[in-house]
Each structure stands twice: as structure tokens, then as C-alpha cells.
């Protein structure tokens, strides 16, 4: 039997086309076979849904993530895999969020998009779309080859929660610096089986989705010259529950007493502070320098080699579960969907 794939178009460049009057309008993915007759040769049944409203991904919110997760849940039994077409700007955030929210996922959910609209002759969208469909449909011995949330862009398939958008210009806009590609695409698709996660559940069971997200999360990037007033103001926000602290190098921050005092006071209020590095490559290791060790003593959680995108999504997801504080901290320290290297 042919595999069935559901394409979900959320918005973004990939689905934009110029109409007769020269205005950019969204492409109607329900007419996908008319537009790309070659898709029939894939031997896959394809349906398409367009989210309402279509958004530029700069406008995406946790509310949109919940609607997307529910849409996948509601269609889970009817399809073998899902391709989510998303604007590139925040695709790594949404894809990271899905990796946590789709709790017992056992089918492929492949995110992709493009840097050039799909009706432009030189578009990167056509190849990204076709290969994403192939990957979402790929099975071995009756089981999905990539039963996790992934992101496909320009010949590489990545674990979604390891990606960042690193280029506003290049067609290979996404990178996964701290985890190898799940697949590399040339003449054929080469899957790196040992890096692909096992299914988190049984494909015949209903999908469980977590739609209670805690949005009391802030990202604070430190910089030389950050003042006590600024740090204090940012961390005193009403409703703040967690902070992703973007530090230098291997997790280092100023050792000035005022800096530690502000953090200590914030943590004493019950706010979770997670240390991630501003570097794209490598990990936080809070034992190497005095500047990192201090943070550890205060109770800052080591974010290891997490991206900021994954840290934000994970905090919203974990805090949304309203676990006892110690249990939440315990989950934040370990990999729950392969988002950090342990
Ligand atoms: N601004 C667009 C978006 O993220 C860019 C893109 O799709 O590449 O929705």
C-alpha cells in the first residue's frame, strides 16, 4: 500500500507566489499535483492542509504551536508521516517545540521551507519539499525510518531540536552544530541510522500532545558592559518563571558580586535559570573556569550543548507540566528528546 503523507502549510516563503498582478500570494497546496505532476512518481498519497491564518513565521507564538500539534494529533491515525512547511525565520523554534509536545511520536514529522519562493525558477523549495515528502514516507521493514521531529534543508536532514537558522542568505540556511545529520542527500538518501531516535511510542496508539506551555520564559544574552540595573530590570519582570541565560564560551559570565547576587536572588524566588552558550558550536561546562563554577554554585542549571531555541521550547514544555520544582529541574538537566548530549 502507498504511504500517505499530510503536508501542513503554516506560511513562509516556500508557499509564496506572485499572482498575475505582481502581488505575493500564498500558494494553494491542495493543487499540489497540478503544480508538480512529478510528485505522482513518488508513489505516495499526498494531502495538504493550509493553516488558517497563514503567517510569516516571525509572528509565530506558542498558541500556533498548540494548533499545529493538535492538527497533527487529529490526523495522526490517517497518515504515515507529516511534512510541515514553515517560514525559515523561526522554524527551529517551532520544530524544537514539536519535538517535546508530540510526546509519544512514532511517525516522521519533517519540517522544511525555502529561502526562495516556490514559483521562482531557481527556488530551493521544490527540492526541499520533494525530499521532505520522501523522507516522511520512508520505511524499512514496515517501520518509519525517521520516527522523530526533523528538519530538512538543502540536502541535509537534522534532528529538529538541534538546529539553528545560521544564514539569512545561503540556501543551506540551517545547521546542527552539535549533532550529526540524520541523513545526507545526494544521488540517494543516506540515512545515518545510528543517530536517528527510536520511535517514542507505538504508531498504532493515539498521539499524545502537550498543549499546556508556560510562556513565562525570557532569553537574556550577557555582553561586556551589562549593568546591574539592566540585569536586575530584566530579571524582575512580573510572571517570569525561567531564564535562558546566554553566556560566553563554555558557560562563563562575570564574577562580579552584583552579578551573582542578582542571579541568586532570582533563583531564590523560584525562577529557573538555564545556562547556554552564545557560541553556535560546543557546550557549557560549568566546572572549567571560576566564571562558570560560580554560576553552578548559585544553582544555575547547565544547558550543556543545547541551542537557545531548544532551551526556550523545553522550558515552556517542562514548566507547562507543573511538576514539582525538583522534578522539573531534574528533567531540564537531562535529554528528553535528544536535545542535548549526555
Ligand atoms: N519571513 C519568512 C518567514 O519566516 C522567511 C522565510 O520563510 O524564509 O516566514
PDB file of N, CA, C and O in Angstrom, residues 230-304:
ATOM      1  N   UNK A 230      20.394  46.991  34.384  1.00  0.00           N
ATOM      2  CA  UNK A 230      19.769  46.304  33.243  1.00  0.00           C
ATOM      3  C   UNK A 230      19.458  44.847  33.599  1.00  0.00           C
ATOM      4  O   UNK A 230      18.349  44.355  33.374  1.00  0.00           O
ATOM      5  N   UNK A 231      20.443  44.160  34.176  1.00  0.00           N
ATOM      6  CA  UNK A 231      20.208  42.746  34.510  1.00  0.00           C
ATOM      7  C   UNK A 231      19.071  42.630  35.527  1.00  0.00           C
ATOM      8  O   UNK A 231      18.170  41.797  35.392  1.00  0.00           O
ATOM      9  N   UNK A 232      19.096  43.503  36.512  1.00  0.00           N
ATOM     10  CA  UNK A 232      18.068  43.464  37.554  1.00  0.00           C
ATOM     11  C   UNK A 232      16.683  43.709  36.950  1.00  0.00           C
ATOM     12  O   UNK A 232      15.723  43.001  37.245  1.00  0.00           O
ATOM     13  N   UNK A 233      16.608  44.707  36.068  1.00  0.00           N
ATOM     14  CA  UNK A 233      15.309  45.028  35.442  1.00  0.00           C
ATOM     15  C   UNK A 233      14.798  43.835  34.629  1.00  0.00           C
ATOM     16  O   UNK A 233      13.621  43.469  34.710  1.00  0.00           O
ATOM     17  N   UNK A 234      15.692  43.212  33.865  1.00  0.00           N
ATOM     18  CA  UNK A 234      15.248  42.097  33.004  1.00  0.00           C
ATOM     19  C   UNK A 234      14.772  40.907  33.835  1.00  0.00           C
ATOM     20  O   UNK A 234      13.847  40.194  33.441  1.00  0.00           O
ATOM     21  N   UNK A 235      15.424  40.712  34.987  1.00  0.00           N
ATOM     22  CA  UNK A 235      15.084  39.524  35.772  1.00  0.00           C
ATOM     23  C   UNK A 235      14.009  39.792  36.836  1.00  0.00           C
ATOM     24  O   UNK A 235      13.651  38.905  37.599  1.00  0.00           O
ATOM     25  N   UNK A 236      13.511  41.019  36.867  1.00  0.00           N
ATOM     26  CA  UNK A 236      12.473  41.331  37.852  1.00  0.00           C
ATOM     27  C   UNK A 236      11.083  41.342  37.227  1.00  0.00           C
ATOM     28  O   UNK A 236      10.103  41.720  37.877  1.00  0.00           O
ATOM     29  N   UNK A 237      11.007  40.971  35.960  1.00  0.00           N
ATOM     30  CA  UNK A 237       9.725  41.043  35.248  1.00  0.00           C
ATOM     31  C   UNK A 237       8.677  40.193  35.964  1.00  0.00           C
ATOM     32  O   UNK A 237       8.945  39.039  36.334  1.00  0.00           O
ATOM     33  N   UNK A 238       7.498  40.754  36.100  1.00  0.00           N
ATOM     34  CA  UNK A 238       6.392  40.023  36.728  1.00  0.00           C
ATOM     35  C   UNK A 238       6.021  38.817  35.855  1.00  0.00           C
ATOM     36  O   UNK A 238       5.929  38.927  34.636  1.00  0.00           O
ATOM     37  N   UNK A 239       5.843  37.675  36.469  1.00  0.00           N
ATOM     38  CA  UNK A 239       5.436  36.479  35.713  1.00  0.00           C
ATOM     39  C   UNK A 239       6.596  35.700  35.124  1.00  0.00           C
ATOM     40  O   UNK A 239       6.389  34.745  34.371  1.00  0.00           O
ATOM     41  N   UNK A 240       7.820  36.101  35.479  1.00  0.00           N
ATOM     42  CA  UNK A 240       8.987  35.379  34.959  1.00  0.00           C
ATOM     43  C   UNK A 240       9.160  34.056  35.713  1.00  0.00           C
ATOM     44  O   UNK A 240       9.234  34.035  36.940  1.00  0.00           O
ATOM     45  N   UNK A 241       9.227  32.966  34.954  1.00  0.00           N
ATOM     46  CA  UNK A 241       9.397  31.652  35.586  1.00  0.00           C
ATOM     47  C   UNK A 241      10.719  30.988  35.222  1.00  0.00           C
ATOM     48  O   UNK A 241      11.183  30.115  35.944  1.00  0.00           O
ATOM     49  N   UNK A 242      11.266  31.367  34.090  1.00  0.00           N
ATOM     50  CA  UNK A 242      12.528  30.743  33.678  1.00  0.00           C
ATOM     51  C   UNK A 242      13.299  31.680  32.759  1.00  0.00           C
ATOM     52  O   UNK A 242      12.710  32.473  32.020  1.00  0.00           O
ATOM     53  N   UNK A 243      14.628  31.557  32.825  1.00  0.00           N
ATOM     54  CA  UNK A 243      15.506  32.396  32.008  1.00  0.00           C
ATOM     55  C   UNK A 243      16.505  31.500  31.287  1.00  0.00           C
ATOM     56  O   UNK A 243      17.123  30.631  31.905  1.00  0.00           O
ATOM     57  N   UNK A 244      16.629  31.723  29.994  1.00  0.00           N
ATOM     58  CA  UNK A 244      17.734  31.106  29.256  1.00  0.00           C
ATOM     59  C   UNK A 244      18.833  32.160  29.268  1.00  0.00           C
ATOM     60  O   UNK A 244      18.682  33.232  28.675  1.00  0.00           O
ATOM     61  N   UNK A 245      19.906  31.874  30.012  1.00  0.00           N
ATOM     62  CA  UNK A 245      20.999  32.838  30.147  1.00  0.00           C
ATOM     63  C   UNK A 245      22.054  32.491  29.100  1.00  0.00           C
ATOM     64  O   UNK A 245      22.697  31.444  29.183  1.00  0.00           O
ATOM     65  N   UNK A 246      22.202  33.354  28.110  1.00  0.00           N
ATOM     66  CA  UNK A 246      23.203  33.101  27.059  1.00  0.00           C
ATOM     67  C   UNK A 246      24.534  33.673  27.520  1.00  0.00           C
ATOM     68  O   UNK A 246      24.722  34.891  27.584  1.00  0.00           O
ATOM     69  N   UNK A 247      25.453  32.769  27.851  1.00  0.00           N
ATOM     70  CA  UNK A 247      26.744  33.160  28.425  1.00  0.00           C
ATOM     71  C   UNK A 247      27.853  33.052  27.376  1.00  0.00           C
ATOM     72  O   UNK A 247      27.621  32.644  26.243  1.00  0.00           O
ATOM     73  N   UNK A 248      29.063  33.367  27.788  1.00  0.00           N
ATOM     74  CA  UNK A 248      30.205  33.301  26.870  1.00  0.00           C
ATOM     75  C   UNK A 248      30.790  31.885  26.839  1.00  0.00           C
ATOM     76  O   UNK A 248      30.779  31.184  27.864  1.00  0.00           O
ATOM     77  N   UNK A 249      31.352  31.525  25.717  1.00  0.00           N
ATOM     78  CA  UNK A 249      32.172  30.310  25.590  1.00  0.00           C
ATOM     79  C   UNK A 249      31.575  29.097  26.264  1.00  0.00           C
ATOM     80  O   UNK A 249      30.438  28.706  25.994  1.00  0.00           O
ATOM     81  N   UNK A 250      32.362  28.513  27.172  1.00  0.00           N
ATOM     82  CA  UNK A 250      31.943  27.271  27.825  1.00  0.00           C
ATOM     83  C   UNK A 250      31.030  27.543  29.027  1.00  0.00           C
ATOM     84  O   UNK A 250      31.049  26.810  30.016  1.00  0.00           O
ATOM     85  N   UNK A 251      30.268  28.623  28.956  1.00  0.00           N
ATOM     86  CA  UNK A 251      29.288  28.896  30.019  1.00  0.00           C
ATOM     87  C   UNK A 251      29.757  29.905  31.037  1.00  0.00           C
ATOM     88  O   UNK A 251      29.402  29.819  32.217  1.00  0.00           O
ATOM     89  N   UNK A 252      30.565  30.859  30.583  1.00  0.00           N
ATOM     90  CA  UNK A 252      31.173  31.809  31.524  1.00  0.00           C
ATOM     91  C   UNK A 252      30.426  33.135  31.573  1.00  0.00           C
ATOM     92  O   UNK A 252      29.875  33.591  30.573  1.00  0.00           O
ATOM     93  N   UNK A 253      30.478  33.735  32.765  1.00  0.00           N
ATOM     94  CA  UNK A 253      29.791  35.014  32.987  1.00  0.00           C
ATOM     95  C   UNK A 253      30.631  35.829  33.972  1.00  0.00           C
ATOM     96  O   UNK A 253      31.518  35.271  34.643  1.00  0.00           O
ATOM     97  N   UNK A 254      30.375  37.135  34.081  1.00  0.00           N
ATOM     98  CA  UNK A 254      31.166  37.953  35.009  1.00  0.00           C
ATOM     99  C   UNK A 254      31.135  37.398  36.434  1.00  0.00           C
ATOM    100  O   UNK A 254      30.109  36.856  36.868  1.00  0.00           O
ATOM    101  N   UNK A 255      32.258  37.576  37.135  1.00  0.00           N
ATOM    102  CA  UNK A 255      32.312  37.072  38.516  1.00  0.00           C
ATOM    103  C   UNK A 255      32.002  38.178  39.534  1.00  0.00           C
ATOM    104  O   UNK A 255      32.084  37.946  40.734  1.00  0.00           O
ATOM    105  N   UNK A 256      31.645  39.354  39.060  1.00  0.00           N
ATOM    106  CA  UNK A 256      31.350  40.460  39.987  1.00  0.00           C
ATOM    107  C   UNK A 256      30.246  40.041  40.963  1.00  0.00           C
ATOM    108  O   UNK A 256      29.308  39.330  40.576  1.00  0.00           O
ATOM    109  N   UNK A 257      30.369  40.504  42.176  1.00  0.00           N
ATOM    110  CA  UNK A 257      29.389  40.113  43.207  1.00  0.00           C
ATOM    111  C   UNK A 257      27.969  40.498  42.830  1.00  0.00           C
ATOM    112  O   UNK A 257      27.023  39.737  43.055  1.00  0.00           O
ATOM    113  N   UNK A 258      27.825  41.700  42.218  1.00  0.00           N
ATOM    114  CA  UNK A 258      26.450  42.139  41.873  1.00  0.00           C
ATOM    115  C   UNK A 258      25.780  41.160  40.919  1.00  0.00           C
ATOM    116  O   UNK A 258      24.585  40.904  41.010  1.00  0.00           O
ATOM    117  N   UNK A 259      26.588  40.590  40.005  1.00  0.00           N
ATOM    118  CA  UNK A 259      26.034  39.663  39.019  1.00  0.00           C
ATOM    119  C   UNK A 259      25.513  38.406  39.721  1.00  0.00           C
ATOM    120  O   UNK A 259      24.365  37.977  39.529  1.00  0.00           O
ATOM    121  N   UNK A 260      26.373  37.827  40.581  1.00  0.00           N
ATOM    122  CA  UNK A 260      25.964  36.620  41.317  1.00  0.00           C
ATOM    123  C   UNK A 260      24.786  36.919  42.239  1.00  0.00           C
ATOM    124  O   UNK A 260      23.862  36.105  42.362  1.00  0.00           O
ATOM    125  N   UNK A 261      24.812  38.081  42.873  1.00  0.00           N
ATOM    126  CA  UNK A 261      23.746  38.416  43.834  1.00  0.00           C
ATOM    127  C   UNK A 261      22.382  38.489  43.142  1.00  0.00           C
ATOM    128  O   UNK A 261      21.381  37.987  43.664  1.00  0.00           O
ATOM    129  N   UNK A 262      22.368  39.118  41.972  1.00  0.00           N
ATOM    130  CA  UNK A 262      21.082  39.242  41.253  1.00  0.00           C
ATOM    131  C   UNK A 262      20.568  37.856  40.875  1.00  0.00           C
ATOM    132  O   UNK A 262      19.394  37.528  41.076  1.00  0.00           O
ATOM    133  N   UNK A 263      21.466  37.024  40.376  1.00  0.00           N
ATOM    134  CA  UNK A 263      21.032  35.677  39.975  1.00  0.00           C
ATOM    135  C   UNK A 263      20.567  34.868  41.182  1.00  0.00           C
ATOM    136  O   UNK A 263      19.559  34.156  41.131  1.00  0.00           O
ATOM    137  N   UNK A 264      21.317  34.984  42.273  1.00  0.00           N
ATOM    138  CA  UNK A 264      20.966  34.229  43.490  1.00  0.00           C
ATOM    139  C   UNK A 264      19.565  34.619  43.961  1.00  0.00           C
ATOM    140  O   UNK A 264      18.748  33.769  44.309  1.00  0.00           O
ATOM    141  N   UNK A 265      19.300  35.900  43.898  1.00  0.00           N
ATOM    142  CA  UNK A 265      18.006  36.406  44.370  1.00  0.00           C
ATOM    143  C   UNK A 265      16.867  35.914  43.456  1.00  0.00           C
ATOM    144  O   UNK A 265      15.794  35.503  43.909  1.00  0.00           O
ATOM    145  N   UNK A 266      17.145  35.880  42.158  1.00  0.00           N
ATOM    146  CA  UNK A 266      16.142  35.414  41.183  1.00  0.00           C
ATOM    147  C   UNK A 266      15.848  33.923  41.399  1.00  0.00           C
ATOM    148  O   UNK A 266      14.688  33.492  41.408  1.00  0.00           O
ATOM    149  N   UNK A 267      16.920  33.147  41.604  1.00  0.00           N
ATOM    150  CA  UNK A 267      16.754  31.700  41.793  1.00  0.00           C
ATOM    151  C   UNK A 267      16.018  31.435  43.117  1.00  0.00           C
ATOM    152  O   UNK A 267      15.166  30.545  43.192  1.00  0.00           O
ATOM    153  N   UNK A 268      16.306  32.256  44.124  1.00  0.00           N
ATOM    154  CA  UNK A 268      15.620  32.095  45.419  1.00  0.00           C
ATOM    155  C   UNK A 268      14.112  32.340  45.272  1.00  0.00           C
ATOM    156  O   UNK A 268      13.303  31.799  46.030  1.00  0.00           O
ATOM    157  N   UNK A 269      13.737  33.148  44.270  1.00  0.00           N
ATOM    158  CA  UNK A 269      12.296  33.388  44.019  1.00  0.00           C
ATOM    159  C   UNK A 269      11.640  32.213  43.310  1.00  0.00           C
ATOM    160  O   UNK A 269      10.452  32.228  43.015  1.00  0.00           O
ATOM    161  N   UNK A 270      12.454  31.201  42.948  1.00  0.00           N
ATOM    162  CA  UNK A 270      11.898  30.024  42.273  1.00  0.00           C
ATOM    163  C   UNK A 270      12.040  30.065  40.764  1.00  0.00           C
ATOM    164  O   UNK A 270      11.536  29.183  40.060  1.00  0.00           O
ATOM    165  N   UNK A 271      12.706  31.121  40.257  1.00  0.00           N
ATOM    166  CA  UNK A 271      12.902  31.215  38.803  1.00  0.00           C
ATOM    167  C   UNK A 271      14.030  30.256  38.393  1.00  0.00           C
ATOM    168  O   UNK A 271      15.064  30.190  39.054  1.00  0.00           O
ATOM    169  N   UNK A 272      13.809  29.527  37.328  1.00  0.00           N
ATOM    170  CA  UNK A 272      14.833  28.607  36.833  1.00  0.00           C
ATOM    171  C   UNK A 272      15.740  29.362  35.874  1.00  0.00           C
ATOM    172  O   UNK A 272      15.264  30.079  34.991  1.00  0.00           O
ATOM    173  N   UNK A 273      17.043  29.210  36.065  1.00  0.00           N
ATOM    174  CA  UNK A 273      17.995  29.860  35.157  1.00  0.00           C
ATOM    175  C   UNK A 273      18.812  28.767  34.470  1.00  0.00           C
ATOM    176  O   UNK A 273      19.446  27.943  35.142  1.00  0.00           O
ATOM    177  N   UNK A 274      18.764  28.760  33.160  1.00  0.00           N
ATOM    178  CA  UNK A 274      19.490  27.736  32.408  1.00  0.00           C
ATOM    179  C   UNK A 274      20.603  28.391  31.595  1.00  0.00           C
ATOM    180  O   UNK A 274      20.365  29.340  30.862  1.00  0.00           O
ATOM    181  N   UNK A 275      21.788  27.836  31.720  1.00  0.00           N
ATOM    182  CA  UNK A 275      22.973  28.393  31.082  1.00  0.00           C
ATOM    183  C   UNK A 275      23.213  27.746  29.711  1.00  0.00           C
ATOM    184  O   UNK A 275      23.441  26.538  29.628  1.00  0.00           O
ATOM    185  N   UNK A 276      23.125  28.543  28.662  1.00  0.00           N
ATOM    186  CA  UNK A 276      23.502  28.041  27.327  1.00  0.00           C
ATOM    187  C   UNK A 276      24.552  28.993  26.758  1.00  0.00           C
ATOM    188  O   UNK A 276      24.618  30.152  27.140  1.00  0.00           O
ATOM    189  N   UNK A 277      25.351  28.469  25.857  1.00  0.00           N
ATOM    190  CA  UNK A 277      26.441  29.305  25.333  1.00  0.00           C
ATOM    191  C   UNK A 277      26.001  30.148  24.140  1.00  0.00           C
ATOM    192  O   UNK A 277      25.137  29.740  23.364  1.00  0.00           O
ATOM    193  N   UNK A 278      26.628  31.305  24.016  1.00  0.00           N
ATOM    194  CA  UNK A 278      26.381  32.157  22.849  1.00  0.00           C
ATOM    195  C   UNK A 278      27.050  31.585  21.597  1.00  0.00           C
ATOM    196  O   UNK A 278      26.738  32.000  20.485  1.00  0.00           O
ATOM    197  N   UNK A 279      27.978  30.652  21.807  1.00  0.00           N
ATOM    198  CA  UNK A 279      28.649  30.036  20.646  1.00  0.00           C
ATOM    199  C   UNK A 279      27.678  29.085  19.963  1.00  0.00           C
ATOM    200  O   UNK A 279      26.836  28.469  20.604  1.00  0.00           O
ATOM    201  N   UNK A 280      27.843  28.938  18.656  1.00  0.00           N
ATOM    202  CA  UNK A 280      26.958  28.017  17.946  1.00  0.00           C
ATOM    203  C   UNK A 280      27.427  26.574  18.111  1.00  0.00           C
ATOM    204  O   UNK A 280      26.647  25.640  17.975  1.00  0.00           O
ATOM    205  N   UNK A 281      28.691  26.422  18.410  1.00  0.00           N
ATOM    206  CA  UNK A 281      29.306  25.103  18.419  1.00  0.00           C
ATOM    207  C   UNK A 281      29.886  24.848  19.805  1.00  0.00           C
ATOM    208  O   UNK A 281      30.513  25.732  20.374  1.00  0.00           O
ATOM    209  N   UNK A 282      29.677  23.663  20.360  1.00  0.00           N
ATOM    210  CA  UNK A 282      30.254  23.349  21.661  1.00  0.00           C
ATOM    211  C   UNK A 282      29.244  23.473  22.777  1.00  0.00           C
ATOM    212  O   UNK A 282      28.071  23.757  22.542  1.00  0.00           O
ATOM    213  N   UNK A 283      29.745  23.256  24.000  1.00  0.00           N
ATOM    214  CA  UNK A 283      28.824  23.102  25.130  1.00  0.00           C
ATOM    215  C   UNK A 283      29.231  23.936  26.335  1.00  0.00           C
ATOM    216  O   UNK A 283      30.387  24.331  26.479  1.00  0.00           O
ATOM    217  N   UNK A 284      28.261  24.135  27.201  1.00  0.00           N
ATOM    218  CA  UNK A 284      28.504  24.736  28.512  1.00  0.00           C
ATOM    219  C   UNK A 284      29.082  23.658  29.426  1.00  0.00           C
ATOM    220  O   UNK A 284      28.566  22.549  29.485  1.00  0.00           O
ATOM    221  N   UNK A 285      30.191  23.984  30.079  1.00  0.00           N
ATOM    222  CA  UNK A 285      30.774  23.059  31.064  1.00  0.00           C
ATOM    223  C   UNK A 285      31.135  23.940  32.246  1.00  0.00           C
ATOM    224  O   UNK A 285      32.116  24.674  32.199  1.00  0.00           O
ATOM    225  N   UNK A 286      30.319  23.918  33.269  1.00  0.00           N
ATOM    226  CA  UNK A 286      30.453  24.930  34.326  1.00  0.00           C
ATOM    227  C   UNK A 286      31.539  24.623  35.350  1.00  0.00           C
ATOM    228  O   UNK A 286      31.657  25.332  36.343  1.00  0.00           O
ATOM    229  N   UNK A 287      32.362  23.583  35.075  1.00  0.00           N
ATOM    230  CA  UNK A 287      33.419  23.254  36.032  1.00  0.00           C
ATOM    231  C   UNK A 287      34.788  23.736  35.589  1.00  0.00           C
ATOM    232  O   UNK A 287      35.750  23.656  36.331  1.00  0.00           O
ATOM    233  N   UNK A 288      34.871  24.249  34.362  1.00  0.00           N
ATOM    234  CA  UNK A 288      36.213  24.540  33.816  1.00  0.00           C
ATOM    235  C   UNK A 288      36.806  25.817  34.413  1.00  0.00           C
ATOM    236  O   UNK A 288      37.937  25.836  34.869  1.00  0.00           O
ATOM    237  N   UNK A 289      36.043  26.905  34.414  1.00  0.00           N
ATOM    238  CA  UNK A 289      36.564  28.193  34.881  1.00  0.00           C
ATOM    239  C   UNK A 289      35.806  28.647  36.132  1.00  0.00           C
ATOM    240  O   UNK A 289      34.643  28.302  36.323  1.00  0.00           O
ATOM    241  N   UNK A 290      36.494  29.463  36.893  1.00  0.00           N
ATOM    242  CA  UNK A 290      35.882  30.087  38.065  1.00  0.00           C
ATOM    243  C   UNK A 290      34.580  30.817  37.657  1.00  0.00           C
ATOM    244  O   UNK A 290      33.569  30.782  38.361  1.00  0.00           O
ATOM    245  N   UNK A 291      34.619  31.427  36.464  1.00  0.00           N
ATOM    246  CA  UNK A 291      33.478  32.209  35.981  1.00  0.00           C
ATOM    247  C   UNK A 291      32.237  31.338  35.735  1.00  0.00           C
ATOM    248  O   UNK A 291      31.115  31.809  35.792  1.00  0.00           O
ATOM    249  N   UNK A 292      32.446  30.074  35.457  1.00  0.00           N
ATOM    250  CA  UNK A 292      31.313  29.162  35.265  1.00  0.00           C
ATOM    251  C   UNK A 292      30.943  28.492  36.584  1.00  0.00           C
ATOM    252  O   UNK A 292      29.761  28.278  36.886  1.00  0.00           O
ATOM    253  N   UNK A 293      31.983  28.182  37.360  1.00  0.00           N
ATOM    254  CA  UNK A 293      31.742  27.461  38.627  1.00  0.00           C
ATOM    255  C   UNK A 293      30.839  28.273  39.557  1.00  0.00           C
ATOM    256  O   UNK A 293      29.985  27.740  40.240  1.00  0.00           O
ATOM    257  N   UNK A 294      31.052  29.570  39.530  1.00  0.00           N
ATOM    258  CA  UNK A 294      30.216  30.444  40.378  1.00  0.00           C
ATOM    259  C   UNK A 294      28.742  30.271  40.054  1.00  0.00           C
ATOM    260  O   UNK A 294      27.894  30.241  40.942  1.00  0.00           O
ATOM    261  N   UNK A 295      28.434  30.211  38.770  1.00  0.00           N
ATOM    262  CA  UNK A 295      27.041  30.076  38.352  1.00  0.00           C
ATOM    263  C   UNK A 295      26.477  28.760  38.878  1.00  0.00           C
ATOM    264  O   UNK A 295      25.327  28.694  39.330  1.00  0.00           O
ATOM    265  N   UNK A 296      27.292  27.723  38.827  1.00  0.00           N
ATOM    266  CA  UNK A 296      26.833  26.408  39.287  1.00  0.00           C
ATOM    267  C   UNK A 296      26.510  26.461  40.786  1.00  0.00           C
ATOM    268  O   UNK A 296      25.474  25.956  41.229  1.00  0.00           O
ATOM    269  N   UNK A 297      27.389  27.099  41.530  1.00  0.00           N
ATOM    270  CA  UNK A 297      27.178  27.201  42.988  1.00  0.00           C
ATOM    271  C   UNK A 297      25.878  27.935  43.326  1.00  0.00           C
ATOM    272  O   UNK A 297      25.191  27.614  44.285  1.00  0.00           O
ATOM    273  N   UNK A 298      25.552  28.906  42.498  1.00  0.00           N
ATOM    274  CA  UNK A 298      24.331  29.689  42.749  1.00  0.00           C
ATOM    275  C   UNK A 298      23.071  28.873  42.451  1.00  0.00           C
ATOM    276  O   UNK A 298      21.989  29.177  42.928  1.00  0.00           O
ATOM    277  N   UNK A 299      23.233  27.823  41.619  1.00  0.00           N
ATOM    278  CA  UNK A 299      22.065  26.994  41.285  1.00  0.00           C
ATOM    279  C   UNK A 299      21.605  27.148  39.846  1.00  0.00           C
ATOM    280  O   UNK A 299      20.488  26.746  39.490  1.00  0.00           O
ATOM    281  N   UNK A 300      22.483  27.734  39.007  1.00  0.00           N
ATOM    282  CA  UNK A 300      22.158  27.841  37.577  1.00  0.00           C
ATOM    283  C   UNK A 300      22.273  26.437  36.970  1.00  0.00           C
ATOM    284  O   UNK A 300      23.212  25.697  37.248  1.00  0.00           O
ATOM    285  N   UNK A 301      21.299  26.089  36.120  1.00  0.00           N
ATOM    286  CA  UNK A 301      21.288  24.755  35.507  1.00  0.00           C
ATOM    287  C   UNK A 301      22.146  24.752  34.243  1.00  0.00           C
ATOM    288  O   UNK A 301      22.063  25.674  33.431  1.00  0.00           O
ATOM    289  N   UNK A 302      22.936  23.717  34.103  1.00  0.00           N
ATOM    290  CA  UNK A 302      23.799  23.602  32.925  1.00  0.00           C
ATOM    291  C   UNK A 302      22.955  23.212  31.706  1.00  0.00           C
ATOM    292  O   UNK A 302      22.296  22.172  31.711  1.00  0.00           O
ATOM    293  N   UNK A 303      22.992  24.032  30.659  1.00  0.00           N
ATOM    294  CA  UNK A 303      22.230  23.724  29.437  1.00  0.00           C
ATOM    295  C   UNK A 303      23.012  22.853  28.469  1.00  0.00           C
ATOM    296  O   UNK A 303      22.537  22.595  27.363  1.00  0.00           O
ATOM    297  N   UNK A 304      24.234  22.443  28.873  1.00  0.00           N
ATOM    298  CA  UNK A 304      25.091  21.584  28.044  1.00  0.00           C
ATOM    299  C   UNK A 304      25.229  22.162  26.630  1.00  0.00           C
ATOM    300  O   UNK A 304      25.507  23.348  26.484  1.00  0.00           O
TER     301      UNK A 304
END
